[in-house]
């Protein structure tokens, strides 16, 4: 069994529908060998995160689809993880985040304070509203690859390849959207242990 | 082959019935519009912003009307991409051109130049319109259905939201954001070349 938290700000007025779609794709893809805990906007706060993560005995996976900044993950306008991280609720986790800028500062700090690995974005990540599914598939690709048995590094590289594939399919018909995908691809970052795979998170 | 660009001549002394340049331009360009009043031109120009246009602009107008400097300034408040060619008899030793340069006049033609020289300059402007990245971006945005242009199109995860009309405005005004979109396209081109998805033409 693998413990997975999916945190998503589904009630966000601008991107709730996108964050929800990302969470949907993951829950539709994983089977019952994953103990999947969804935390949506109503419960996405520091206290709830602490309660949930404290229940895990060992390693777990944390996937978040929310807004962010260099120093925080934000839901419903409030930070639920923030630098400086005084108590890291994501210790022993593989943290996989779709939020702007978090890869620049927060991700590094989480790894320094005990998170095994952080994958996220170090700059602005955008979506194009007429291509929601496409952007959501790219956003979750790395996690699904990890779920399928790739190491974290392999999953990271395959996620970039997924962006490449979609860029290549799209650029002749819609170069602008292809350029947005490219920007998202180019600000992907990985911090921490890149050799872990799903068996390291299975009990 | 006829260009799909339109020529707009803003000149109080230009008479299409008398000037052979007009006939030649009509043969080479999609349309030629003339305004003898700078006031009327400034009023009507917004209707043509969605078209591919090149402007030939005189500097001198009757004293009650805005001169060419003001017309160019007004154009640039709305759109930094339209090529505006100054076509004037003014004495360059007396005229101040710094504002024309600062407002990105595309070129300067003396009133008495030949039709051939006018055509050459217009052709340069036409090539610029057809080959600039910003122009390509503008055309791409305009190709979307009108009804879609006010809907949110790009949303960044730091909550910036832009409609296609927002994008169009940023590109036309060549704001930092508008220029960043052009840079994205250049970057995409380089990326495709490096990954060998495209080749440079020989």
Coordinates of C-alpha atoms in Angstrom, one line a residue:
Chain A
X1 CA 0.0 0.0 0.0
X2 CA 1.2 3.5 -0.7
X3 CA -0.1 6.6 1.0
X4 CA -1.0 9.5 -1.2
X5 CA -2.4 12.9 -0.3
X6 CA -4.0 14.9 -3.2
X7 CA -4.4 18.5 -2.1
X8 CA -6.4 20.6 -4.6
X9 CA -8.0 24.0 -4.4
X10 CA -11.1 23.1 -6.4
X11 CA -13.1 26.1 -5.2
X12 CA -10.5 28.6 -6.5
X13 CA -12.4 31.2 -8.6
X14 CA -9.9 31.2 -11.5
X15 CA -8.4 27.8 -11.6
X16 CA -10.6 25.6 -9.4
X17 CA -11.8 23.7 -12.5
X18 CA -8.2 22.9 -13.5
X19 CA -7.0 21.9 -10.1
X20 CA -10.1 19.6 -9.8
X21 CA -9.3 18.1 -13.2
X22 CA -5.8 17.2 -12.1
X23 CA -7.0 15.5 -9.0
X24 CA -9.6 13.6 -11.0
X25 CA -7.1 12.3 -13.5
X26 CA -4.9 11.0 -10.6
X27 CA -7.8 9.4 -8.7
X28 CA -9.1 7.7 -11.9
X29 CA -5.6 6.3 -12.6
X30 CA -4.5 4.8 -9.3
X31 CA -5.9 1.6 -8.0
X32 CA -6.6 0.4 -4.5
X33 CA -3.0 -0.3 -3.8
X34 CA -2.8 3.4 -3.1
X35 CA -4.4 4.8 0.0
X36 CA -5.6 8.0 -1.6
X37 CA -6.7 10.8 0.6
X38 CA -8.2 13.9 -1.1
X39 CA -8.1 17.2 0.6
X40 CA -10.1 19.8 -1.3
X41 CA -10.6 23.5 -0.6
X42 CA -12.9 23.0 2.3
X43 CA -10.2 21.2 4.3
X44 CA -7.0 22.4 2.8
X45 CA -5.2 24.2 5.7
X46 CA -2.2 23.7 7.9
X47 CA -4.1 22.0 10.7
X48 CA -5.8 19.5 8.5
X49 CA -2.5 18.7 6.7
X50 CA -0.8 18.2 10.1
X51 CA -3.5 15.8 11.2
X52 CA -3.4 13.8 8.0
X53 CA 0.3 13.5 7.6
X54 CA 0.8 12.6 11.2
X55 CA -1.2 9.5 10.7
X56 CA 1.4 8.1 8.2
X57 CA 4.0 5.7 9.6
X58 CA 6.6 6.0 6.9
X59 CA 7.1 7.5 3.4
X60 CA 4.2 9.0 1.5
X61 CA 3.4 10.9 -1.6
X62 CA 2.0 14.4 -1.5
X63 CA 0.5 15.9 -4.7
X64 CA -0.8 19.4 -4.7
X65 CA -2.6 21.5 -7.3
X66 CA -3.0 25.0 -5.9
X67 CA -1.7 28.5 -6.3
X68 CA 1.7 29.3 -4.9
X69 CA 4.6 31.7 -4.6
X70 CA 8.3 31.3 -4.1
X71 CA 7.7 30.8 -0.4
X72 CA 4.3 29.2 0.0
X73 CA 1.6 26.9 -1.1
X74 CA -1.7 28.7 -1.1
X75 CA -5.4 27.6 -1.0
X76 CA -8.4 29.8 -0.6
X77 CA -6.1 32.8 -0.3
X78 CA -4.3 31.3 2.7
X79 CA -0.9 29.7 2.9
X80 CA -1.0 26.1 4.1
X81 CA 2.7 25.6 3.8
X82 CA 5.0 28.5 4.1
X83 CA 8.7 29.4 4.3
X84 CA 10.4 29.6 6.7
X85 CA 9.1 26.1 7.4
X86 CA 9.1 25.7 11.2
X87 CA 7.4 22.3 11.2
X88 CA 7.7 20.3 8.0
X89 CA 4.5 18.2 7.6
X90 CA 6.0 16.8 4.4
X91 CA 8.9 15.1 6.0
X92 CA 9.5 11.7 4.4
X93 CA 7.4 12.6 1.4
X94 CA 7.8 12.8 -2.3
X95 CA 6.2 16.2 -2.9
X96 CA 4.8 16.8 -6.4
X97 CA 3.4 20.4 -6.8
X98 CA 1.7 22.3 -9.6
X99 CA 2.0 25.9 -8.2
X100 CA 3.9 28.9 -9.5
X101 CA 7.3 29.6 -8.2
X102 CA 7.4 27.1 -5.4
X103 CA 10.3 25.3 -6.9
X104 CA 12.5 28.3 -6.4
X105 CA 12.6 28.6 -2.6
X106 CA 10.0 26.5 -0.8
X107 CA 10.8 23.3 -2.6
X108 CA 14.5 23.5 -1.7
X109 CA 13.7 24.3 1.9
X110 CA 11.3 21.4 2.3
X111 CA 14.0 19.1 1.0
X112 CA 16.6 20.6 3.4
X113 CA 14.1 19.9 6.2
X114 CA 13.4 16.3 5.5
X115 CA 11.2 16.0 2.4
X116 CA 12.8 13.3 0.3
X117 CA 12.1 14.9 -3.1
X118 CA 10.3 17.9 -4.5
X119 CA 9.1 18.3 -8.1
X120 CA 7.5 21.6 -9.0
X121 CA 7.9 24.8 -11.0
X122 CA 10.4 27.5 -10.4
X123 CA 8.6 30.2 -12.3
X124 CA 5.1 31.1 -13.5
X125 CA 3.1 28.1 -14.8
X126 CA 0.1 28.9 -16.9
X127 CA -2.8 27.1 -18.5
X128 CA -4.8 27.9 -21.5
X129 CA -8.5 27.6 -20.8
X130 CA -9.4 26.0 -24.1
X131 CA -6.9 23.2 -23.5
X132 CA -7.6 22.2 -19.9
X133 CA -7.3 18.5 -20.3
X134 CA -4.0 18.8 -22.2
X135 CA -2.5 21.0 -19.5
X136 CA -3.8 18.8 -16.7
X137 CA -2.4 15.6 -18.4
X138 CA 1.0 17.3 -18.6
X139 CA 0.7 18.5 -15.0
X140 CA 0.1 15.0 -13.6
X141 CA 2.3 13.0 -16.0
X142 CA 5.3 12.8 -13.7
X143 CA 3.2 11.4 -10.8
X144 CA 1.5 8.8 -13.0
X145 CA 4.9 7.7 -14.3
X146 CA 6.1 7.3 -10.8
X147 CA 3.0 5.3 -10.0
X148 CA 3.8 3.1 -13.0
X149 CA 7.3 2.2 -11.7
X150 CA 9.7 4.9 -12.9
X151 CA 12.2 6.4 -10.5
X152 CA 11.6 10.0 -9.6
X153 CA 14.3 11.1 -12.0
X154 CA 12.8 9.0 -14.8
X155 CA 9.4 10.3 -14.0
X156 CA 10.7 13.9 -14.1
X157 CA 12.3 13.4 -17.5
X158 CA 9.3 11.6 -18.9
X159 CA 7.1 14.5 -17.8
X160 CA 9.4 16.8 -19.8
X161 CA 9.0 14.5 -22.7
X162 CA 5.3 14.6 -22.4
X163 CA 5.5 18.4 -22.7
X164 CA 7.7 17.9 -25.8
X165 CA 5.2 15.5 -27.4
X166 CA 2.3 17.9 -26.9
X167 CA 4.3 20.9 -28.1
X168 CA 5.2 19.0 -31.3
X169 CA 1.6 18.0 -31.9
X170 CA 0.3 21.5 -31.4
X171 CA 2.8 24.1 -32.7
X172 CA 1.7 24.0 -36.3
X173 CA -1.9 24.7 -35.5
X174 CA -1.5 26.7 -32.4
X175 CA 2.0 28.0 -31.8
X176 CA 1.0 30.3 -29.0
X177 CA -0.4 27.5 -26.8
X178 CA 2.7 25.4 -27.7
X179 CA 4.9 28.3 -26.4
X180 CA 3.0 28.3 -23.1
X181 CA 3.5 24.5 -22.7
X182 CA 7.2 25.1 -23.5
X183 CA 7.4 27.7 -20.7
X184 CA 5.8 25.3 -18.2
X185 CA 8.3 22.6 -19.3
X186 CA 11.3 24.9 -18.9
X187 CA 10.6 25.9 -15.4
X188 CA 10.2 22.3 -14.0
X189 CA 12.6 21.6 -11.2
X190 CA 13.5 18.6 -9.1
X191 CA 15.2 18.9 -5.7
X192 CA 16.3 16.0 -3.5
X193 CA 16.6 12.3 -3.9
X194 CA 16.0 11.4 -7.5
X195 CA 16.6 7.6 -7.2
X196 CA 13.5 6.7 -5.2
X197 CA 10.7 4.7 -6.8
X198 CA 7.3 3.5 -5.7
X199 CA 8.6 0.5 -3.8
X200 CA 10.4 3.0 -1.4
X201 CA 6.9 4.3 -0.6
X202 CA 5.1 1.0 -0.3
X203 CA 4.4 -0.8 3.0
Chain B
X1 CA 0.3 39.2 -56.6
X2 CA -1.7 41.7 -54.7
X3 CA -0.8 42.3 -51.1
X4 CA -3.5 41.8 -48.5
X5 CA -2.4 45.0 -46.8
X6 CA -4.3 48.2 -47.0
X7 CA -2.7 51.6 -47.6
X8 CA -4.0 54.6 -45.7
X9 CA -2.9 58.0 -46.9
X10 CA -3.4 60.9 -44.5
X11 CA -2.6 64.0 -46.5
X12 CA -4.6 67.2 -47.0
X13 CA -3.1 67.7 -50.4
X14 CA -3.4 64.2 -51.8
X15 CA -6.0 64.0 -54.6
X16 CA -6.6 60.4 -55.8
X17 CA -8.1 61.7 -59.0
X18 CA -4.9 63.5 -59.9
X19 CA -2.2 61.4 -58.5
X20 CA -1.0 58.4 -60.6
X21 CA 0.5 56.9 -57.4
X22 CA -3.0 56.2 -56.3
X23 CA -3.8 54.0 -59.3
X24 CA -0.5 52.1 -58.9
X25 CA -1.2 51.5 -55.2
X26 CA -4.8 50.3 -56.0
X27 CA -3.3 47.7 -58.3
X28 CA -0.8 46.4 -55.8
X29 CA -2.6 46.6 -52.5
X30 CA -5.9 45.3 -51.2
X31 CA -7.3 48.8 -50.8
X32 CA -6.2 52.4 -50.6
X33 CA -8.0 54.8 -48.3
X34 CA -7.4 58.5 -48.2
X35 CA -8.1 61.2 -45.6
X36 CA -7.5 64.8 -46.3
X37 CA -8.4 65.8 -42.8
X38 CA -6.2 64.6 -39.8
X39 CA -9.3 65.0 -37.6
X40 CA -11.3 62.7 -39.7
X41 CA -8.3 60.2 -40.0
X42 CA -7.9 60.1 -36.2
X43 CA -11.7 59.4 -35.8
X44 CA -11.8 56.7 -38.5
X45 CA -8.5 54.9 -37.9
X46 CA -9.7 52.7 -35.0
X47 CA -12.0 51.0 -37.4
X48 CA -9.0 49.7 -39.3
X49 CA -6.8 48.6 -36.5
X50 CA -7.9 45.0 -37.0
X51 CA -6.8 45.1 -40.7
X52 CA -3.3 44.9 -42.0
X53 CA -2.5 48.6 -42.7
X54 CA 0.4 50.7 -43.7
X55 CA 0.0 54.5 -43.3
X56 CA 1.5 57.2 -45.4
X57 CA 1.3 60.3 -43.2
X58 CA 1.9 64.0 -44.1
X59 CA 3.2 66.3 -41.4
X60 CA 1.5 69.5 -42.3
X61 CA -2.2 70.1 -41.9
X62 CA -4.3 73.3 -41.8
X63 CA -3.6 75.1 -38.6
X64 CA -6.9 74.1 -36.9
X65 CA -6.1 70.4 -37.3
X66 CA -3.6 68.2 -35.5
X67 CA -0.4 67.9 -37.4
X68 CA 1.3 64.7 -38.4
X69 CA 3.4 64.6 -35.2
X70 CA 0.2 64.5 -33.2
X71 CA -1.5 62.0 -35.5
X72 CA 1.5 59.6 -35.1
X73 CA 1.4 60.0 -31.3
X74 CA -2.2 59.2 -31.3
X75 CA -1.7 56.1 -33.4
X76 CA 1.1 54.9 -31.1
X77 CA -1.2 55.2 -28.1
X78 CA -3.2 52.4 -29.6
X79 CA -0.8 50.4 -31.7
X80 CA 3.0 50.3 -31.9
X81 CA 3.0 47.8 -34.7
X82 CA 1.5 49.7 -37.7
X83 CA 4.2 50.9 -40.1
X84 CA 3.7 54.7 -40.4
X85 CA 5.8 56.2 -43.2
X86 CA 6.1 60.0 -43.0
X87 CA 5.5 61.5 -46.5
X88 CA 6.1 65.2 -46.4
X89 CA 7.5 68.3 -48.0
X90 CA 8.7 69.8 -44.8
X91 CA 12.2 71.2 -44.6
X92 CA 14.2 68.7 -42.6
X93 CA 16.5 71.5 -41.4
X94 CA 13.6 73.2 -39.7
X95 CA 11.5 70.2 -38.6
X96 CA 12.1 68.4 -35.4
X97 CA 12.1 64.7 -36.0
X98 CA 13.0 63.4 -32.6
X99 CA 9.4 62.6 -31.7
X100 CA 8.8 60.9 -35.0
X101 CA 11.8 58.7 -34.2
X102 CA 10.7 58.1 -30.7
X103 CA 7.3 57.1 -31.9
X104 CA 8.8 54.6 -34.3
X105 CA 8.0 56.2 -37.7
X106 CA 8.8 53.3 -40.1
X107 CA 10.4 55.6 -42.6
X108 CA 10.6 59.0 -44.2
X109 CA 9.8 60.0 -47.8
X110 CA 10.1 63.4 -49.3
X111 CA 7.0 64.7 -51.1
X112 CA 8.7 64.8 -54.4
X113 CA 10.1 61.2 -54.5
X114 CA 9.2 59.0 -57.4
X115 CA 6.3 56.5 -57.4
X116 CA 9.0 53.8 -57.5
X117 CA 10.6 55.0 -54.3
X118 CA 7.2 55.1 -52.6
X119 CA 6.5 51.5 -53.7
X120 CA 9.9 50.3 -52.5
X121 CA 9.3 51.8 -49.0
X122 CA 5.7 50.4 -48.9
X123 CA 7.1 47.0 -49.9
X124 CA 9.6 47.1 -47.0
X125 CA 6.7 47.9 -44.7
X126 CA 4.6 45.1 -46.1
X127 CA 7.4 42.6 -45.6
X128 CA 7.8 43.9 -42.0
X129 CA 4.1 43.3 -41.4
X130 CA 4.2 39.8 -42.8
X131 CA 7.4 38.7 -41.1
X132 CA 7.4 40.2 -37.7
X133 CA 6.7 37.9 -34.8
X134 CA 4.4 40.4 -33.2
X135 CA 2.5 40.7 -36.4
X136 CA 2.1 36.9 -36.6
X137 CA 0.9 36.9 -33.0
X138 CA -1.6 39.7 -33.8
X139 CA -2.9 37.8 -36.7
X140 CA -3.2 34.6 -34.7
X141 CA -5.2 36.4 -32.0
X142 CA -7.5 38.0 -34.6
X143 CA -8.2 34.6 -36.2
X144 CA -10.2 33.5 -33.2
X145 CA -14.0 34.0 -33.3
X146 CA -15.0 37.4 -32.1
X147 CA -17.2 35.9 -29.3
X148 CA -14.2 34.1 -27.8
X149 CA -12.0 37.2 -27.5
X150 CA -13.3 38.5 -24.3
X151 CA -13.3 35.1 -22.4
X152 CA -10.4 34.2 -20.1
X153 CA -7.8 32.5 -22.3
X154 CA -4.6 32.2 -20.3
X155 CA -4.6 31.9 -16.5
X156 CA -1.3 31.6 -14.7
X157 CA -1.1 29.8 -11.4
X158 CA -0.2 33.2 -9.8
X159 CA -3.7 34.3 -10.7
X160 CA -2.9 36.5 -13.7
X161 CA -5.8 36.2 -16.2
X162 CA -5.8 37.4 -19.8
X163 CA -8.4 37.3 -22.5
X164 CA -7.4 37.3 -26.2
X165 CA -8.3 41.0 -26.3
X166 CA -6.0 41.6 -23.4
X167 CA -3.2 39.8 -25.3
X168 CA -3.9 41.7 -28.4
X169 CA -3.7 45.0 -26.6
X170 CA -0.4 44.1 -24.9
X171 CA 1.1 43.0 -28.3
X172 CA -0.1 46.1 -30.1
X173 CA 1.2 48.4 -27.4
X174 CA 4.4 46.4 -27.2
X175 CA 4.2 46.4 -23.4
X176 CA 6.7 44.3 -21.5
X177 CA 4.1 41.6 -21.4
X178 CA 3.3 41.9 -25.1
X179 CA 7.0 41.7 -25.9
X180 CA 7.3 38.7 -23.7
X181 CA 4.8 36.9 -25.9
X182 CA 6.9 37.6 -29.0
X183 CA 9.9 36.3 -27.1
X184 CA 8.1 33.1 -26.3
X185 CA 7.5 32.5 -29.9
X186 CA 11.1 33.2 -30.8
X187 CA 12.1 30.8 -28.0
X188 CA 9.7 28.2 -29.4
X189 CA 11.3 28.5 -32.8
X190 CA 14.7 27.9 -31.4
X191 CA 13.5 25.0 -29.3
X192 CA 11.9 23.3 -32.4
X193 CA 15.1 23.9 -34.3
X194 CA 17.3 22.5 -31.6
X195 CA 15.1 19.4 -31.2
X196 CA 15.2 19.1 -35.0
X197 CA 11.5 19.4 -35.4
X198 CA 12.0 22.2 -37.9
X199 CA 14.8 23.2 -40.2
X200 CA 16.0 26.6 -41.3
X201 CA 15.2 27.2 -45.0
X202 CA 18.2 27.1 -47.3

